[in-house]
Tab-separated table of C-alpha atoms in Angstrom:
chain	number	residue	atom	x	y	z
O	1185	MET	CA	52.634	7.358	169.328
O	1186	GLU	CA	49.337	5.348	168.650
O	1187	HIS	CA	51.082	3.401	166.146
O	1188	ASN	CA	53.747	1.953	168.227
O	1189	THR	CA	51.074	-0.213	169.762
O	1190	LEU	CA	49.851	-2.003	166.535
O	1191	GLN	CA	50.169	-5.717	166.622
O	1192	GLY	CA	48.207	-6.685	163.501
O	1193	VAL	CA	46.526	-5.566	160.032
O	1194	ILE	CA	43.367	-6.145	158.366
O	1195	PHE	CA	44.022	-5.765	154.713
O	1196	ASP	CA	41.246	-4.909	152.482
O	1197	LEU	CA	41.905	-7.165	149.255
O	1198	ASP	CA	40.648	-5.129	145.728
O	1199	GLY	CA	42.516	-2.246	145.526
O	1200	THR	CA	44.845	-3.033	148.636
O	1201	LEU	CA	46.451	-6.184	147.845
O	1202	LEU	CA	44.809	-6.704	144.795
O	1203	ASP	CA	45.541	-4.819	141.822
O	1204	SER	CA	41.971	-5.105	140.472
O	1205	GLY	CA	40.534	-1.808	141.147
O	1206	SER	CA	40.172	-1.021	137.279
O	1207	MET	CA	38.577	-4.284	136.631
O	1208	TRP	CA	35.792	-3.688	138.544
O	1209	ARG	CA	35.110	-0.517	136.763
O	1210	GLN	CA	35.373	-2.158	133.172
O	1211	VAL	CA	32.872	-5.069	134.818
O	1212	ASP	CA	30.238	-2.632	135.749
O	1213	LYS	CA	30.349	-1.233	132.081
O	1214	LYS	CA	30.687	-5.115	130.519
O	1215	ILE	CA	27.240	-5.661	132.565
O	1216	MET	CA	25.355	-2.471	131.351
O	1217	ASP	CA	26.681	-3.185	127.643
O	1218	TYR	CA	25.295	-6.704	127.905
O	1219	TYR	CA	21.801	-5.612	129.095
O	1220	GLY	CA	21.993	-2.193	126.593
O	1221	LYS	CA	21.704	0.011	129.933
O	1222	GLU	CA	23.444	3.149	129.925
O	1223	MET	CA	26.141	3.421	132.225
O	1224	PRO	CA	25.950	6.365	134.609
O	1225	ASP	CA	29.075	8.333	135.513
O	1226	ASP	CA	28.733	7.638	139.014
O	1227	LEU	CA	27.687	4.087	138.896
O	1228	SER	CA	30.968	2.810	140.245
O	1229	GLU	CA	30.864	5.070	142.982
O	1230	THR	CA	27.394	4.189	144.219
O	1231	VAL	CA	27.715	0.861	144.307
O	1232	GLN	CA	31.520	0.594	145.505
O	1233	ARG	CA	29.605	1.437	149.164
O	1234	MET	CA	27.292	-1.660	148.762
O	1235	SER	CA	27.699	-5.479	149.569
O	1236	ILE	CA	27.125	-8.191	146.865
O	1237	GLU	CA	23.593	-8.530	147.823
O	1238	GLU	CA	22.782	-4.477	147.819
O	1239	PHE	CA	24.310	-4.108	144.481
O	1240	SER	CA	22.872	-6.973	142.658
O	1241	ARG	CA	19.497	-5.886	144.319
O	1242	TYR	CA	20.208	-2.385	143.086
O	1243	PHE	CA	21.374	-3.127	139.511
O	1244	VAL	CA	18.077	-5.421	139.053
O	1245	GLU	CA	15.507	-2.814	140.661
O	1246	GLU	CA	17.193	0.688	139.436
O	1247	PHE	CA	17.775	-0.715	135.838
O	1248	HIS	CA	14.871	-3.148	135.347
O	1249	LEU	CA	16.596	-6.214	134.561
O	1250	PRO	CA	15.019	-9.237	133.548
O	1251	VAL	CA	16.819	-11.807	136.419
O	1252	THR	CA	17.015	-12.098	139.732
O	1253	PRO	CA	19.047	-10.322	142.314
O	1254	GLU	CA	20.601	-14.085	142.999
O	1255	GLN	CA	21.121	-14.703	139.012
O	1256	PHE	CA	22.540	-11.274	138.577
O	1257	ALA	CA	25.093	-12.081	141.406
O	1258	GLN	CA	26.057	-15.244	139.695
O	1259	GLN	CA	26.621	-13.194	136.665
O	1260	VAL	CA	28.385	-10.938	137.830
O	1261	ALA	CA	30.397	-13.650	139.939
O	1262	ASP	CA	31.117	-15.627	136.297
O	1263	THR	CA	32.114	-12.659	134.711
O	1264	VAL	CA	35.234	-12.287	136.822
O	1265	ALA	CA	35.770	-15.329	137.795
O	1266	GLN	CA	38.852	-15.905	135.472
O	1267	GLU	CA	40.265	-12.648	136.646
O	1268	TYR	CA	40.425	-13.887	140.310
O	1269	ARG	CA	41.678	-17.447	139.131
O	1270	GLU	CA	44.376	-16.884	136.528
O	1271	LEU	CA	45.068	-12.748	135.904
O	1272	LEU	CA	44.942	-10.334	138.684
O	1273	PRO	CA	48.293	-9.459	140.281
O	1274	LEU	CA	49.129	-8.139	143.561
O	1275	LYS	CA	50.231	-4.742	143.858
O	1276	PRO	CA	53.678	-3.365	143.714
O	1277	HIS	CA	55.715	-4.534	146.965
O	1278	VAL	CA	52.540	-6.427	148.604
O	1279	MET	CA	55.059	-9.802	149.160
O	1280	GLU	CA	57.793	-7.423	150.546
O	1281	LEU	CA	55.646	-5.780	153.247
O	1282	LEU	CA	54.108	-9.608	154.167
O	1283	ASP	CA	57.812	-10.608	154.370
O	1284	TRP	CA	58.445	-7.549	156.409
O	1285	LEU	CA	55.153	-8.344	159.255
O	1286	ASP	CA	55.759	-12.075	159.049
O	1287	ASN	CA	59.318	-11.148	160.428
O	1288	GLN	CA	57.967	-8.867	162.754
O	1289	GLN	CA	55.595	-11.531	164.072
O	1290	ILE	CA	52.535	-9.335	163.054
O	1291	VAL	CA	49.482	-11.281	162.212
O	1292	TYR	CA	47.073	-10.364	159.647
O	1293	GLY	CA	44.179	-11.288	157.522
O	1294	VAL	CA	42.014	-10.208	154.400
O	1295	ALA	CA	38.322	-8.456	154.935
O	1296	THR	CA	36.848	-8.591	151.468
O	1297	ALA	CA	33.726	-7.098	150.026
O	1298	THR	CA	34.070	-9.804	146.908
O	1299	TYR	CA	32.939	-13.193	146.416
O	1300	GLY	CA	34.893	-15.724	148.999
O	1301	GLU	CA	35.322	-18.229	146.696
O	1302	LEU	CA	37.212	-15.813	144.018
O	1303	ALA	CA	39.227	-14.220	146.919
O	1304	GLU	CA	40.205	-17.113	148.074
O	1305	ALA	CA	41.258	-18.599	144.702
O	1306	ALA	CA	43.693	-15.509	143.749
O	1307	LEU	CA	45.407	-15.431	147.111
O	1308	LYS	CA	46.001	-19.048	146.944
O	1309	ARG	CA	47.640	-18.545	143.210
O	1310	LEU	CA	49.657	-15.588	144.739
O	1311	HIS	CA	50.702	-17.404	147.468
O	1312	VAL	CA	49.299	-15.235	150.117
O	1313	TRP	CA	46.374	-17.528	151.352
O	1314	GLU	CA	49.075	-19.613	153.829
O	1315	ARG	CA	49.794	-16.411	155.566
O	1316	LEU	CA	47.018	-15.188	156.482
O	1317	ALA	CA	45.388	-15.319	159.591
O	1318	PHE	CA	41.784	-15.318	158.246
O	1319	LEU	CA	39.497	-14.099	155.254
O	1320	LEU	CA	36.614	-12.838	156.255
O	1321	THR	CA	33.540	-11.543	153.337
O	1322	GLU	CA	31.187	-9.216	153.932
O	1323	GLN	CA	28.501	-12.156	153.448
O	1324	GLU	CA	30.125	-14.131	156.597
O	1325	ALA	CA	30.096	-10.700	158.354
O	1326	GLY	CA	26.198	-10.015	157.333
O	1327	ALA	CA	26.725	-6.354	156.385
O	1328	SER	CA	29.006	-4.322	154.160
O	1329	LYS	CA	32.098	-1.894	155.463
O	1330	THR	CA	29.959	0.911	156.102
O	1331	GLN	CA	29.255	-0.650	159.193
O	1332	PRO	CA	31.759	-1.719	161.991
O	1333	ARG	CA	30.906	-4.981	161.984
O	1334	ILE	CA	33.307	-6.715	159.821
O	1335	PHE	CA	36.229	-4.956	161.365
O	1336	GLN	CA	34.720	-6.124	164.870
O	1337	LEU	CA	34.864	-9.630	163.456
O	1338	ALA	CA	38.241	-9.654	161.981
O	1339	ALA	CA	40.081	-8.239	165.074
O	1340	GLN	CA	38.066	-11.179	167.184
O	1341	LYS	CA	39.899	-13.559	164.722
O	1342	LEU	CA	43.675	-11.636	165.178
O	1343	HIS	CA	42.821	-11.915	169.094
O	1344	LEU	CA	43.301	-8.105	169.291
O	1345	GLY	CA	41.990	-4.936	170.520
O	1346	ARG	CA	41.010	-2.256	168.077
O	1347	ARG	CA	44.025	-0.014	169.002
O	1348	GLN	CA	46.292	-2.809	168.220
O	1349	ILE	CA	45.754	-3.064	164.835
O	1350	ALA	CA	45.909	-0.945	161.194
O	1351	VAL	CA	43.079	-1.234	158.646
O	1352	ALA	CA	44.440	-0.955	155.458
O	1353	GLU	CA	42.084	0.101	152.938
O	1354	ASP	CA	41.626	2.108	149.609
O	1355	SER	CA	38.062	2.751	149.790
O	1356	LEU	CA	36.562	5.902	151.533
O	1357	HIS	CA	33.672	4.329	153.407
O	1358	ALA	CA	35.221	1.592	154.535
O	1359	LEU	CA	38.123	4.021	156.182
O	1360	GLN	CA	35.529	6.353	157.498
O	1361	CYS	CA	33.750	3.238	159.129
O	1362	ALA	CA	36.824	1.782	160.792
O	1363	ARG	CA	38.104	5.138	161.999
O	1364	ALA	CA	34.977	5.819	163.693
O	1365	ALA	CA	34.921	2.133	165.293
O	1366	GLY	CA	38.272	3.219	166.802
O	1367	PHE	CA	41.028	1.405	164.156
O	1368	PHE	CA	44.233	2.774	163.303
O	1369	THR	CA	43.564	3.279	159.562
O	1370	VAL	CA	46.065	3.611	156.453
O	1371	GLY	CA	44.204	4.665	153.261
O	1372	VAL	CA	46.235	3.265	150.485
O	1373	TYR	CA	46.341	4.787	147.069
O	1374	ASP	CA	45.174	2.907	144.125
O	1375	ALA	CA	44.835	3.771	140.140
O	1376	ALA	CA	41.114	3.729	140.813
O	1377	ASN	CA	40.612	6.044	143.615
O	1378	PRO	CA	41.999	9.260	142.615
O	1379	ALA	CA	38.571	11.313	142.509
O	1380	ALA	CA	38.575	10.288	146.549
O	1381	TRP	CA	42.081	10.267	147.412
O	1382	GLN	CA	41.930	13.607	148.904
O	1383	GLN	CA	39.017	12.970	151.212
O	1384	ILE	CA	40.968	9.444	151.779
O	1385	CYS	CA	44.127	11.400	153.128
O	1386	ALA	CA	41.682	13.777	155.451
O	1387	THR	CA	40.013	10.687	156.861
O	1388	ALA	CA	42.353	7.845	157.562
O	1389	THR	CA	44.927	7.637	160.137
O	1390	VAL	CA	47.829	8.026	157.806
O	1391	HIS	CA	47.991	7.321	153.828
O	1392	VAL	CA	50.466	5.686	151.977
O	1393	HIS	CA	50.854	5.644	148.005
O	1394	ASP	CA	53.134	2.454	148.267
O	1395	ILE	CA	52.094	-0.341	150.642
O	1396	LEU	CA	55.714	-1.239	151.603
O	1397	GLU	CA	55.227	2.320	153.370
O	1398	MET	CA	53.154	1.052	156.044
O	1399	LYS	CA	56.639	-0.404	157.777
O	1400	GLN	CA	56.916	3.017	159.259
O	1401	PHE	CA	53.815	2.608	161.472
O	1402	PHE	CA	54.969	-0.356	163.361
């Protein structure tokens, strides 16, 4: 079986390890309300595939906002900073899975689309930081998760080949990209992704509702 060769994990952060998916949907609405703009029904799905630079530019240009993309990106960071620094919890059973991976000497790290400083703050607060082999952001990779570069760089940091690594993600576009790049993929259910869940199940190598179920694939 393919999964018997797995020796490492590339975890997504938001919606996979961190219970933050619904928070990001609320942020989209807060920002639109701040500028007095009507929020399209599919806005969250549209920007989910974008890097910070891409979605900042998209918001400013699409909705004619009176700020630069850089100013907008900082505004979003300021809006979510307290959540990451003080409030957002891990999803259920994350620490149990990490304990198990540690005991099995399976290495892992985080590849995320979110702001590196805020991701680091949350991971340190939740006592995950010291366990990680790496934290890699889309900004550092120079590409969003619609491109394989971030997963390839993460694999290098684990010192493993792609077929030795499980990529755990709650986002359809990231799973599509990682699987196309040759990685074993784990679709993770999140309260923010039910609309895409059927496609996630069809795309990912395997899928789980509870992240602790990942144990069976190693």
